[in-house]
CSV table of C-alpha atoms in Angstrom, one decimal:
chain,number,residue,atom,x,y,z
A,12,UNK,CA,121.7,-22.4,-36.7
A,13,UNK,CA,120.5,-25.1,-38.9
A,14,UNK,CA,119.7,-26.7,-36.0
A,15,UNK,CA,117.4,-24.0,-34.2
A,16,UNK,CA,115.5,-23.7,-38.0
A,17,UNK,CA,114.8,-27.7,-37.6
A,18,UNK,CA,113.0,-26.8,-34.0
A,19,UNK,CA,111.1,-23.8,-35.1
A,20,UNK,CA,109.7,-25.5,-38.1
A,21,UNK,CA,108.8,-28.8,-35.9
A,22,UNK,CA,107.4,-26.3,-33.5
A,23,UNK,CA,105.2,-24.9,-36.5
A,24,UNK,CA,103.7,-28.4,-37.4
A,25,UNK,CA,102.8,-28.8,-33.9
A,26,UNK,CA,101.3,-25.8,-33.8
A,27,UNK,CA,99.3,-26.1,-37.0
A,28,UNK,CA,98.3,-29.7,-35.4
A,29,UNK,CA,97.1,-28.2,-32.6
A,30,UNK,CA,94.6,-25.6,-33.8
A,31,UNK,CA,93.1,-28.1,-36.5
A,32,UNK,CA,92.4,-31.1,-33.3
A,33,UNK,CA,90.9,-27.7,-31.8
A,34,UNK,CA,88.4,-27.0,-34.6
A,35,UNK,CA,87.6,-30.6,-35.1
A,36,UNK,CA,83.9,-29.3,-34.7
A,37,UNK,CA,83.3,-27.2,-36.9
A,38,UNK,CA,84.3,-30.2,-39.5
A,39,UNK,CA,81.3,-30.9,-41.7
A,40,UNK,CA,81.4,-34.7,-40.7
A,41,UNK,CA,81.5,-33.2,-37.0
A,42,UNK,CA,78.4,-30.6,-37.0
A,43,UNK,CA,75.3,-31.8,-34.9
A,44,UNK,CA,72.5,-33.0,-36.9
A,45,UNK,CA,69.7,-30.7,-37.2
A,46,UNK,CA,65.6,-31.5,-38.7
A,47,UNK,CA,63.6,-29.0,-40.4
A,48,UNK,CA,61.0,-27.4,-37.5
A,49,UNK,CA,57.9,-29.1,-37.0
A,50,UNK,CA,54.9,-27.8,-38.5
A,51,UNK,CA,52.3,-28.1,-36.2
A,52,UNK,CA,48.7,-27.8,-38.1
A,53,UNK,CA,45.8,-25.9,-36.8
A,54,UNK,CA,44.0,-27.3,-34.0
A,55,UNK,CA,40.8,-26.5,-35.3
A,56,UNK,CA,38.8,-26.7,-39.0
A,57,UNK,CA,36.7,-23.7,-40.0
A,58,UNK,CA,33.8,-24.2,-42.7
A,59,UNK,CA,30.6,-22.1,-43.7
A,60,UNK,CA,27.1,-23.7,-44.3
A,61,UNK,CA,23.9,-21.9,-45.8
A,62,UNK,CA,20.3,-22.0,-44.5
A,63,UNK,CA,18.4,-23.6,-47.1
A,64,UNK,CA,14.8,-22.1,-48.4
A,65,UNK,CA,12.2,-24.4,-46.6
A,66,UNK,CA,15.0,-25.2,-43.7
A,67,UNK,CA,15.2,-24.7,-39.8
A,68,UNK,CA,17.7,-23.3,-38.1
A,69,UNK,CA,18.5,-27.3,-36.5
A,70,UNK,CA,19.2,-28.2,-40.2
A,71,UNK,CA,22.1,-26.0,-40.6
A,72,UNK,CA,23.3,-26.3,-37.0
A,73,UNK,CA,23.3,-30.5,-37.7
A,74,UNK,CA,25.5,-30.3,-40.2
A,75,UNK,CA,27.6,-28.6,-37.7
A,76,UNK,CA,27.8,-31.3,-34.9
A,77,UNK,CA,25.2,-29.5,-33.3
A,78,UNK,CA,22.1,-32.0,-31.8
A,79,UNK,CA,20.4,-33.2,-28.9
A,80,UNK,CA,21.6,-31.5,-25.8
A,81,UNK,CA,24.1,-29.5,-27.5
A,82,UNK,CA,21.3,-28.0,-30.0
A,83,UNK,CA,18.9,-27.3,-27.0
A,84,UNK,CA,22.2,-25.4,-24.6
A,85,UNK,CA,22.4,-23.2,-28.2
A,86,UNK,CA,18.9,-22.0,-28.4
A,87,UNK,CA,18.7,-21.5,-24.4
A,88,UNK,CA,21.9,-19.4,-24.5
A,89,UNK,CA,20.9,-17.5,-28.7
A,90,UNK,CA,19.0,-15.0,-27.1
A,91,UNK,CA,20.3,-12.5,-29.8
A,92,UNK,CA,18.6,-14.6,-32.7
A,93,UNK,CA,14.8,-14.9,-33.6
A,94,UNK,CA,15.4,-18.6,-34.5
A,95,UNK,CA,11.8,-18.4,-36.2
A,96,UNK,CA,12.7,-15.6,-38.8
A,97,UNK,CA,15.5,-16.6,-39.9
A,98,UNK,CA,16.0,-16.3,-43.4
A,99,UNK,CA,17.1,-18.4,-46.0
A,100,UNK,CA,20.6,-17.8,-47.6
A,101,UNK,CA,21.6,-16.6,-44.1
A,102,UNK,CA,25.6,-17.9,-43.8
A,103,UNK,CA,26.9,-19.7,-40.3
A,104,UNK,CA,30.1,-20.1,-40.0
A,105,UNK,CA,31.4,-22.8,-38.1
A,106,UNK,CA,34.4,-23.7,-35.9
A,107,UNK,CA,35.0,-27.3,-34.5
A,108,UNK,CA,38.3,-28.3,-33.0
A,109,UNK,CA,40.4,-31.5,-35.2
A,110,UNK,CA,39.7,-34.8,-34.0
A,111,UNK,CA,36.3,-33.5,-32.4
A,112,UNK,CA,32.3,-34.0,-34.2
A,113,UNK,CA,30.6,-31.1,-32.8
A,114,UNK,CA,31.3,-27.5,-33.4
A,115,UNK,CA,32.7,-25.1,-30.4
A,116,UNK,CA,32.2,-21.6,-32.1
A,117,UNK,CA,29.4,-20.5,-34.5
A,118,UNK,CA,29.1,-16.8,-35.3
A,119,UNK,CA,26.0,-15.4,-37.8
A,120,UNK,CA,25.3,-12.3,-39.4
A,121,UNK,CA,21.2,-11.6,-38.9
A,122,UNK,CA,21.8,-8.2,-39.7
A,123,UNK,CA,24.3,-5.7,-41.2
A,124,UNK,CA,25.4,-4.0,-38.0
A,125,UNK,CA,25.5,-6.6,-36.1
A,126,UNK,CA,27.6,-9.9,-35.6
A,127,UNK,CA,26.2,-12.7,-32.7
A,128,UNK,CA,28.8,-15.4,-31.9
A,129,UNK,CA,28.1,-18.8,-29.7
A,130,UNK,CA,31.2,-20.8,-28.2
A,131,UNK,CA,30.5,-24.0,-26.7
A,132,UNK,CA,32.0,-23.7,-22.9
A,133,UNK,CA,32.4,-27.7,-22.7
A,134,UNK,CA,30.5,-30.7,-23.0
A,135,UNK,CA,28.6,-30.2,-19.4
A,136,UNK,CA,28.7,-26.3,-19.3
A,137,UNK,CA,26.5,-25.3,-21.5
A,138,UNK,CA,26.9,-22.7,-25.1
A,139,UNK,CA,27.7,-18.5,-24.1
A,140,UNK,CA,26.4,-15.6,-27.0
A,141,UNK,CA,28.8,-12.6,-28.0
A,142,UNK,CA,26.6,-10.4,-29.5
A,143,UNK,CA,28.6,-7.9,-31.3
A,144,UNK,CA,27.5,-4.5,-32.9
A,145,UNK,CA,29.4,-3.3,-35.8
A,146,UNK,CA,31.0,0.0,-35.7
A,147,UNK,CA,30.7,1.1,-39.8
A,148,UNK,CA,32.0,3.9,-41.1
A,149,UNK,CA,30.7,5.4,-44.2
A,150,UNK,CA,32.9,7.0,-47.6
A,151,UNK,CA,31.2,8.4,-50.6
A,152,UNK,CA,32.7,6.8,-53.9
A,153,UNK,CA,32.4,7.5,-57.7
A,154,UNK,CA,32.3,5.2,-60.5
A,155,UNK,CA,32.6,6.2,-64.4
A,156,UNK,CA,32.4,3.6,-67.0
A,157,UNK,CA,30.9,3.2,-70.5
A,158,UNK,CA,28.3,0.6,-71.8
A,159,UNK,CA,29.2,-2.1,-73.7
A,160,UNK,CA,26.8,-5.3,-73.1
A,161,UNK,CA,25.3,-4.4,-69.7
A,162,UNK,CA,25.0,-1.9,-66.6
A,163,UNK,CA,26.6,-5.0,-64.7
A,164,UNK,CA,29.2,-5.6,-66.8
A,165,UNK,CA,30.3,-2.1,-67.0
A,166,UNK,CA,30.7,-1.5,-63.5
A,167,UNK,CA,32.1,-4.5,-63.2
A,168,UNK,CA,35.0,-3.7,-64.9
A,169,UNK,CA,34.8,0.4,-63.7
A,170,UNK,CA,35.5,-0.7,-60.0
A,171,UNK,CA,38.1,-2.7,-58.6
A,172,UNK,CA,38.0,-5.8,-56.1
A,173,UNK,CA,39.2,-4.0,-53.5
A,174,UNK,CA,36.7,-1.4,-53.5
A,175,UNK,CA,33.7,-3.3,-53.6
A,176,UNK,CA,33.4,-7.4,-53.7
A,177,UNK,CA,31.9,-9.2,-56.8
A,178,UNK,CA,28.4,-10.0,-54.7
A,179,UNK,CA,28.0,-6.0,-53.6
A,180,UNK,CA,28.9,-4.9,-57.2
A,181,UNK,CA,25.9,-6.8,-58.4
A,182,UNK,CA,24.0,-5.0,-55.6
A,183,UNK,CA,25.1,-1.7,-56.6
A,184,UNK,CA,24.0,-2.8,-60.6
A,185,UNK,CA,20.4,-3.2,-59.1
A,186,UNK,CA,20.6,-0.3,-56.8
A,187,UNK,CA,21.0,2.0,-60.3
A,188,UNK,CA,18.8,-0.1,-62.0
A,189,UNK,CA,16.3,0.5,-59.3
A,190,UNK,CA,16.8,4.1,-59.2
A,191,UNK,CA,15.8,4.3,-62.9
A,192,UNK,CA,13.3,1.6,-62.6
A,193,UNK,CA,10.6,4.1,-64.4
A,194,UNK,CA,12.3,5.7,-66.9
A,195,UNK,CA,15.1,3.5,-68.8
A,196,UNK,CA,15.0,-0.2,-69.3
A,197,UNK,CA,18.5,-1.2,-69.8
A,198,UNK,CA,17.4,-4.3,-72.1
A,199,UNK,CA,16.0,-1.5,-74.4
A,200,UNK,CA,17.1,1.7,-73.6
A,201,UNK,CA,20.4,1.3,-73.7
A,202,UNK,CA,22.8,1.6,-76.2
A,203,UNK,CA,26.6,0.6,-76.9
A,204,UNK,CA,28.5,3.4,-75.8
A,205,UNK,CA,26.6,4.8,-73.3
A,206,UNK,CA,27.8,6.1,-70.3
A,207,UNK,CA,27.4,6.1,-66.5
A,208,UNK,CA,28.6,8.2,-63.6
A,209,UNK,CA,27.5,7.0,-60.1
A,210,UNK,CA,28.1,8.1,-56.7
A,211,UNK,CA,27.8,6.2,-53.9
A,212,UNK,CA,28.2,5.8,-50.4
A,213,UNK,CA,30.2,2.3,-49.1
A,214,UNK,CA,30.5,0.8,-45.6
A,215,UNK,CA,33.5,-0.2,-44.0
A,216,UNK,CA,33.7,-2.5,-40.9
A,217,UNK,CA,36.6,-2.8,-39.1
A,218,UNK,CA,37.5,-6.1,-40.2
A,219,UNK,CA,37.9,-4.2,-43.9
A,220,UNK,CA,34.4,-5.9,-45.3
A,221,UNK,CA,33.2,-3.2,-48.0
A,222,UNK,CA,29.4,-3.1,-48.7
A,223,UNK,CA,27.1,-0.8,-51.1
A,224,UNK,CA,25.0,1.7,-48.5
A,225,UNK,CA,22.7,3.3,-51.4
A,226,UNK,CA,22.9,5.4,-54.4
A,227,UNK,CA,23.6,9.4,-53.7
A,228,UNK,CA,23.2,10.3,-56.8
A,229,UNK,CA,23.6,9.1,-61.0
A,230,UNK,CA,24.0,10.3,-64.8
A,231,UNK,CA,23.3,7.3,-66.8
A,232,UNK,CA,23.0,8.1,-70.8
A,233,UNK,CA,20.4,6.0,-72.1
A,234,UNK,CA,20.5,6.1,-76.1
A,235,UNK,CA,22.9,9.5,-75.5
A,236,UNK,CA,20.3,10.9,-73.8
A,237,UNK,CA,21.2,12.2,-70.2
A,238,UNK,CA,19.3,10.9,-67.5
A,239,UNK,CA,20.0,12.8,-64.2
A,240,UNK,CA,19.0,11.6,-60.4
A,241,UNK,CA,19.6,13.0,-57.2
A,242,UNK,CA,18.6,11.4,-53.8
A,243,UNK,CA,16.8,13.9,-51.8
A,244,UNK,CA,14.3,13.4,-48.5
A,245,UNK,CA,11.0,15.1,-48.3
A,246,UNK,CA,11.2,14.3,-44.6
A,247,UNK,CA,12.2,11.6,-42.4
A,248,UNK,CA,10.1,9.0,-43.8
A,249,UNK,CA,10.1,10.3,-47.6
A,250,UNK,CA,13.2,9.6,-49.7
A,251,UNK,CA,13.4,10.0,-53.6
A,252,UNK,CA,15.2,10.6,-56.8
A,253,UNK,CA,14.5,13.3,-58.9
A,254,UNK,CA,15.7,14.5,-62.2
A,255,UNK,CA,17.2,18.1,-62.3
A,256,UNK,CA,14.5,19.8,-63.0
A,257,UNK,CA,12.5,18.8,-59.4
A,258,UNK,CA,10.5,16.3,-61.0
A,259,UNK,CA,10.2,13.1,-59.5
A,260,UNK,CA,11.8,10.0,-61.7
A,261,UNK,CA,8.9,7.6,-59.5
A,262,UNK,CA,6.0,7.4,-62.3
A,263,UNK,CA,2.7,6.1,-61.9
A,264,UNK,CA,3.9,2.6,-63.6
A,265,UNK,CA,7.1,0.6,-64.2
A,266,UNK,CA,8.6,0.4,-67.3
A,267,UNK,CA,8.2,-3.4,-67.2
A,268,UNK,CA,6.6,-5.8,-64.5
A,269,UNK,CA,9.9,-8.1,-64.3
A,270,UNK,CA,13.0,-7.0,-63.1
A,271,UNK,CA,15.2,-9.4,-65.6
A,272,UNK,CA,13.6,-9.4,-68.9
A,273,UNK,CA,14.0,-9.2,-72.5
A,274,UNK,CA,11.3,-8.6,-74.9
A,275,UNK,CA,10.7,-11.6,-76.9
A,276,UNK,CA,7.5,-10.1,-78.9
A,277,UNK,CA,6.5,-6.4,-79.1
A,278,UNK,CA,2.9,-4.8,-79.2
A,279,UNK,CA,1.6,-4.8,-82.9
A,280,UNK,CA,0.9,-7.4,-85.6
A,281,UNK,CA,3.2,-10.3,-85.3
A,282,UNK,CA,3.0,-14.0,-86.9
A,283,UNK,CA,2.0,-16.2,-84.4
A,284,UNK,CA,4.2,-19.1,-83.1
A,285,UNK,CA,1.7,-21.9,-82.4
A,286,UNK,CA,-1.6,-20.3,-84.2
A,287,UNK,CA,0.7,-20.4,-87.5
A,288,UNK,CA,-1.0,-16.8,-88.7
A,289,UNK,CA,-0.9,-13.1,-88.0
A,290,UNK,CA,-2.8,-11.1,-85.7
A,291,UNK,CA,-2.8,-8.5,-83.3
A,292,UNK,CA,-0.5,-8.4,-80.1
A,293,UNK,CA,-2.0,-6.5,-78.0
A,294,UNK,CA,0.6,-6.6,-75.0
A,295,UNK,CA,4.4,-7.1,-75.0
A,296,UNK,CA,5.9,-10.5,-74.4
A,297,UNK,CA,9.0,-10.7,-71.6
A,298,UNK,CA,11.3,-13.4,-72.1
A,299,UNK,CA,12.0,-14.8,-68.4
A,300,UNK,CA,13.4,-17.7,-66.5
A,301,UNK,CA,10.1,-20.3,-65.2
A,302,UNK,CA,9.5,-18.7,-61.9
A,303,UNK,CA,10.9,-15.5,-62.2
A,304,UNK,CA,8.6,-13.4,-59.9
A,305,UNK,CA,6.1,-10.9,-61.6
A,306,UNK,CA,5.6,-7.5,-59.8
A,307,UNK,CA,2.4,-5.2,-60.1
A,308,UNK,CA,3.4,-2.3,-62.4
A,309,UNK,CA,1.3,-0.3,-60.2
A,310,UNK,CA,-1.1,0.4,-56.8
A,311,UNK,CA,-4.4,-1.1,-58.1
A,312,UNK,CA,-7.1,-4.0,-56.9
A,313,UNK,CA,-6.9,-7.2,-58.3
A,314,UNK,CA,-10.1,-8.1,-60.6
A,315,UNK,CA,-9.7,-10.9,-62.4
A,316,UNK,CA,-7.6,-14.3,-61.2
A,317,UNK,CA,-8.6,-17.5,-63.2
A,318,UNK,CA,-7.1,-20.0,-65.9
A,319,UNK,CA,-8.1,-18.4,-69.3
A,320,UNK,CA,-8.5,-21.1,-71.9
A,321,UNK,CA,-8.3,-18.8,-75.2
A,322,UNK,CA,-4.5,-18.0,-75.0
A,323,UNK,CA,-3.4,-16.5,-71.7
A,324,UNK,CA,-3.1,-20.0,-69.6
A,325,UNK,CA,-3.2,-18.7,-65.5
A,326,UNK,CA,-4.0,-14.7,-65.9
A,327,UNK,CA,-4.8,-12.2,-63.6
A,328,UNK,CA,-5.9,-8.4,-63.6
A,329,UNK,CA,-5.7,-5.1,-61.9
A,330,UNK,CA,-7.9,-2.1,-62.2
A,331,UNK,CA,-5.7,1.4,-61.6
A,332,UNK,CA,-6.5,5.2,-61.3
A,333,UNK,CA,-8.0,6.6,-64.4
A,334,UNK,CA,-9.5,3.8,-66.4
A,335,UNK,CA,-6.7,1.8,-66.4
A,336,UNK,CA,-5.8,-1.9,-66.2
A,337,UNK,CA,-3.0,-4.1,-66.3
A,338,UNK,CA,-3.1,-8.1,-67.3
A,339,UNK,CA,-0.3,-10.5,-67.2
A,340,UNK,CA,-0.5,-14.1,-69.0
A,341,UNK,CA,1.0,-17.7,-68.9
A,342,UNK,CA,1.6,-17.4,-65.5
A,343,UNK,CA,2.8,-20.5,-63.4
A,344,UNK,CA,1.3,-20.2,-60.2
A,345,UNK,CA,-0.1,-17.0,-58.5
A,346,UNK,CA,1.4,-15.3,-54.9
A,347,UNK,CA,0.2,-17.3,-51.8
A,348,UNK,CA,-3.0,-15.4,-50.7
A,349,UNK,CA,-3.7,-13.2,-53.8
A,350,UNK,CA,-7.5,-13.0,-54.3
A,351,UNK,CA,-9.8,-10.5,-55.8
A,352,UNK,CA,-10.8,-7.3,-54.3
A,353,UNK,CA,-6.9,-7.5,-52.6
A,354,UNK,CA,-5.5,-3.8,-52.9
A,355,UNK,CA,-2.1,-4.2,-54.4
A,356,UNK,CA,1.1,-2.1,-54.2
A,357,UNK,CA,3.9,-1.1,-56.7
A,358,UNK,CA,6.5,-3.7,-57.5
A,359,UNK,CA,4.6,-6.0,-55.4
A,360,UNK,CA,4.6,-10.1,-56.6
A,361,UNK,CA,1.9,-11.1,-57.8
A,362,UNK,CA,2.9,-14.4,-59.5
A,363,UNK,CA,6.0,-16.0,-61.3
A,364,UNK,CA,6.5,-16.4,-64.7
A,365,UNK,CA,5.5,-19.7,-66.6
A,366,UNK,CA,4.4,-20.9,-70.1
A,367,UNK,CA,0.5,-22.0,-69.5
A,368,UNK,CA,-1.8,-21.9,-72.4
A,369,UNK,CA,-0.6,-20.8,-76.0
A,370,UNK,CA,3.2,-20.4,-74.9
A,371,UNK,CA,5.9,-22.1,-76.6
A,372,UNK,CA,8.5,-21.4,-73.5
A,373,UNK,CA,8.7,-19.7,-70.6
A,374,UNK,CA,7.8,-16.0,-70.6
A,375,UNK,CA,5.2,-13.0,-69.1
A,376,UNK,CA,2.1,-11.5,-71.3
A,377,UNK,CA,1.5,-7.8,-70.3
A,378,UNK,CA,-1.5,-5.7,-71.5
A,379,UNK,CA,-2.0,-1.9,-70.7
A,380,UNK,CA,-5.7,-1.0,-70.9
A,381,UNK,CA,-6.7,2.1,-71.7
A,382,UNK,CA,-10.4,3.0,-71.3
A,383,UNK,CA,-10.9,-0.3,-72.7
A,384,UNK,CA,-8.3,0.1,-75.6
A,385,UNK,CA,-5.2,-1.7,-75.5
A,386,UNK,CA,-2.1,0.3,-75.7
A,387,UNK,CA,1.8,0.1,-76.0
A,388,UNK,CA,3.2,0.1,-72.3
A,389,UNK,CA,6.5,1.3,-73.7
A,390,UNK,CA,5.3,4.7,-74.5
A,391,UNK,CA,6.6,7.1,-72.4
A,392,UNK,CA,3.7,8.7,-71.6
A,393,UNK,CA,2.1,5.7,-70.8
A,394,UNK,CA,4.0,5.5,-67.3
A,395,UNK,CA,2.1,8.8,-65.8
A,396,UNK,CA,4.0,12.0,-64.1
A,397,UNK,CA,5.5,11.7,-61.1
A,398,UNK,CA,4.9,14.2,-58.1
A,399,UNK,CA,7.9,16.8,-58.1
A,400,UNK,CA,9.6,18.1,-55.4
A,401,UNK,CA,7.2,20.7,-53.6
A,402,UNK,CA,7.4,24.1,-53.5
A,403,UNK,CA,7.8,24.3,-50.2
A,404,UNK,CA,11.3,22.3,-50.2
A,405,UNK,CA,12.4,23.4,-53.3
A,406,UNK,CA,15.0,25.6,-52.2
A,407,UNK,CA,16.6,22.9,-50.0
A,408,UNK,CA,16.4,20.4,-52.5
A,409,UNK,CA,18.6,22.9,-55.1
A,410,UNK,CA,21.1,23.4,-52.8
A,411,UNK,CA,21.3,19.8,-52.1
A,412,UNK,CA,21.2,19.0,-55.8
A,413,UNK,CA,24.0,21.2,-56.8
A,414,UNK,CA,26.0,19.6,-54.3
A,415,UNK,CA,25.5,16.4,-55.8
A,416,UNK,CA,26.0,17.6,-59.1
A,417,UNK,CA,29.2,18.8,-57.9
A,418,UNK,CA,30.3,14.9,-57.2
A,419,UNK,CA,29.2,13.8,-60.3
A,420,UNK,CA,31.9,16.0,-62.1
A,421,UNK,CA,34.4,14.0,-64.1
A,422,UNK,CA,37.4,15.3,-62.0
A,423,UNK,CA,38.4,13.5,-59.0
A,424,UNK,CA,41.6,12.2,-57.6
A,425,UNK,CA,41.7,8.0,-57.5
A,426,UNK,CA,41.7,6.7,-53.9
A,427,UNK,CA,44.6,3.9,-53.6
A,428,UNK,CA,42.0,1.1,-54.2
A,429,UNK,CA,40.9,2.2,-57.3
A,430,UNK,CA,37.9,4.0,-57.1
A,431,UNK,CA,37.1,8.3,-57.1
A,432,UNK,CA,36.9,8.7,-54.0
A,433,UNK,CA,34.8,11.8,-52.8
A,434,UNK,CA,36.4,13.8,-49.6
C-alpha cells in the first residue's frame, strides 16, 4: 500500500514537471520582445500666408515654393481667380509635401460662397483648379446682453465661441454699430447698463465655419432710451432700417465722420492747448489713430481743399442741401483723386486723420455750417429726418415688423451652442 502511495505521488511530480516545461512560454523571461508602434509623421506640412497691402499675387505664392515655371503653370491653370483684383488680407493656404521646396496644393477663398483649390499634378504636368461653390445654409440667432464698457465687449461675452468666431463677433459689433450709425454714438450715447437685443441671421458651411449674414433686426437702449430697428426692403434694390414708428433711422448726416472716435474737445469755449487762452470751438474734436480714414458725413461737392495756415493744417470742405457745410481739419493726407467740384457720397473717404497745423496729437476737426453759422453737430436735430417707409408699403412693412418684433422677445429656448436660437 505504502508502496502504490510512493508511485502515485512520484507520478504527481512528474506530472506537475510536465505542465510547467509545457508553459515555459508564457514565463516573463520567455515572452517575445515587443517595441511601441511606429509613429509615422505626416507626409506633408500645411501653413497659411496673407497677401500683403501693396503685394502681387507672385509675392505670396513665393513664399510658397511657387516661381518660375511652377508660378506661370498656376496662373495658366487659376482661371477661377482675377489675379489683378485680388485683395489684400486675402488668406492662401498652402500644402507642400516634407522633404520638398515647392507647394503641391494651394486653396483661396476670393469670395464667401466660393472655395478655388490648385494641386500641382507633378513637376512636368502642369497645376489643375477645383473650383468649389459653397453650399451655406442660413439660421436666425438672438443675442441679449448688457453694456458695460463697449457694444464689443458685451457681445463678446453674450455669445459663445461656438456660435460665432472672435473675427465675426467683431463684424457683428460693426454691423449694429452700422445700423445705428445715425442715431447713437456708442462713445457718447451709451451708458453703463444699457442693454441690447439683436437678431441675426448666421451662415453655416458644411465644413461648420459660422459667419455673420446681416442684422434682421435690434433694440439697443442708449442712455435707457429704447432704440428700435427693423430691416425691411422697399424693393429689390432698396433695403433699410426703420424705427417702429415707419420712420427711417438713415438721416441726412452721420452722427460723427469717423467710425472709431472719441471726443477729445466739444463745441463751445474751451482753453486752448498750444494758443495757451480761451476761445470759441466752433466744431468738435475726434480723438483718432494717424490715418484713421475720415468719411463725408453726407452727399455734398467738395469746395474747398488746401493747407490752411491759421489752425486747421490740410482742410477740406463740402457744400450740402439747405445751406449747409461740413469742414474737417489737421488732416494728413487727402483720398487719391479728391478735387473740387467732385460730387461726394455718404460715408465716403475723403482723407485720414493726422495732426497738421495747431494739433498737439493726432485727431479730426469737424465744423457744421449753418447758413453761415457754426453749430453743434451733436444736436439731434442737426442730422435731418429721414424718408419713412411709404404709404404705399406700409402695410407690408407692419406685418413684417411685428414679426420681427416677435423675435426680439426675451423668451427663447438656448440652442446647444449657446446662443437663442430662432426656429
Amino acid at each position: 500500500m505504502a508502496w502504490r502511495r510512493s508511485h502515485y505521488a512520484a507520478a504527481a511530480v512528474l506530472a506537475a514537471a510536465a505542465l510547467t516545461w509545457a508553459t515555459r512560454a508564457a514565463w516573463s523571461g520567455r515572452r517575445p520582445l515587443t517595441a511601441p508602434p511606429i509613429q509615422v509623421p505626416s507626409a506633408y506640412e500645411e501653413f497659411s500666408d496673407t497677401l500683403g497691402a501693396r503685394e502681387t499675387l507672385s509675392d505670396v505664392l513665393r513664399r510658397g515654393g511657387i516661381v518660375g515655371p511652377e508660378y506661370a503653370g498656376f496662373l495658366q491653370a487659376a482661371q477661377g481667380l482675377d489675379v489683378r483684383r485680388l485683395r489684400p488680407g486675402l488668406v492662401f493656404h498652402f500644402r507642400r509635401p516634407r522633404g520638398d521646396s515647392i507647394a503641391d496644393r494651394v486653396m483661396v477663398r476670393p469670395g464667401t460662397d466660393r472655395r478655388v483649390r490648385l494641386l500641382r499634378r507633378g513637376a512636368d504636368s502642369g497645376w489643375a483648379e477645383q473650383d468649389e461653390t459653397i453650399a451655406w445654409t442660413v439660421d436666425t440667432l438672438r443675442a441679449v446682453g448688457v453694456i458695460a464698457t463697449s457694444l464689443y465687449d458685451a457681445l463678446d461675452g453674450a455669445v459663445a465661441d461656438t456660435a460665432l468666431p472672435a473675427a465675426e463677433r467683431v463684424m457683428l459689433a460693426w454691423d449694429i454699430a452700422d445700423v445705428y450709425d445715425w442715431v447713437v454714438d456708442f462713445t457718447r450715447d451709451v451708458r453703463p447698463g444699457d442693454r441690447f437685443d439683436v437678431v441675426y441671421e448666421r451662415l453655416v458651411s458644411p465644413d461648420g465655419e459660422r459667419r455673420v449674414r446681416g442684422v434682421l433686426a435690434a433694440r439697443v437702449d442708449a442712455g435707457r432710451n429704447p432704440n428700435l430697428a427693423f430691416r425691411f426692403a422697399l424693393d429689390s434694390t432698396h433695403v433699410g432700417f426703420y424705427d417702429d414708428q415707419g420712420r427711417s433711422l438713415k438721416r441726412a448726416f452721420l452722427r460723427a465722420p469717423l467710425q472709431f472716435r472719441r471726443i477729445s474737445s466739444g463745441f463751445g469755449n474751451r482753453y486752448h492747448p498750444i494758443l495757451h487762452r480761451f476761445r470759441h470751438h466752433d466744431g468738435i474734436d475726434f480723438e483718432a489713430a494717424y490715418g484713421t480714414p475720415v468719411r463725408a458725413t453726407a452727399d455734398g461737392i467738395v469746395t474747398h481743399i488746401a493747407y490752411e495756415a491759421d489752425g486747421y493744417g490740410n482742410y477740406l470742405e463740402l457744400r450740402h442741401v439747405n445751406g449747409i457745410h461740413t469742414r474737417y481739419g489737421h488732416l494728413s493726407r487727402y483720398a487719391a483723386g479728391l478735387h473740387v467740384g467732385q460730387r461726394v457720397a455718404q460715408s465716403q473717404t475723403l482723407a485720414y486723420v493726422g495732426s497738421t497745423g495747431l494739433s498737439t496729437g493726432p485727431h479730426l476737426h469737424y465744423e457744421f455750417i449753418v447758413n453761415g453759422r457754426p453749430t453743434n453737430p451733436q444736436r439731434k436735430d442737426a442730422a435731418g429726418a429721414g424718408q419713412p417707409v411709404p404709404a404705399t408699403r406700409r402695410a407690408a412693412y407692419d406685418h413684417e415688423r411685428a414679426l420681427l418684433a416677435a423675435l426680439l422677445e426675451p423668451v427663447r429656448a438656448l440652442a446647444s451652442d449657446g446662443a437663442a436660437k430662432v426656429d
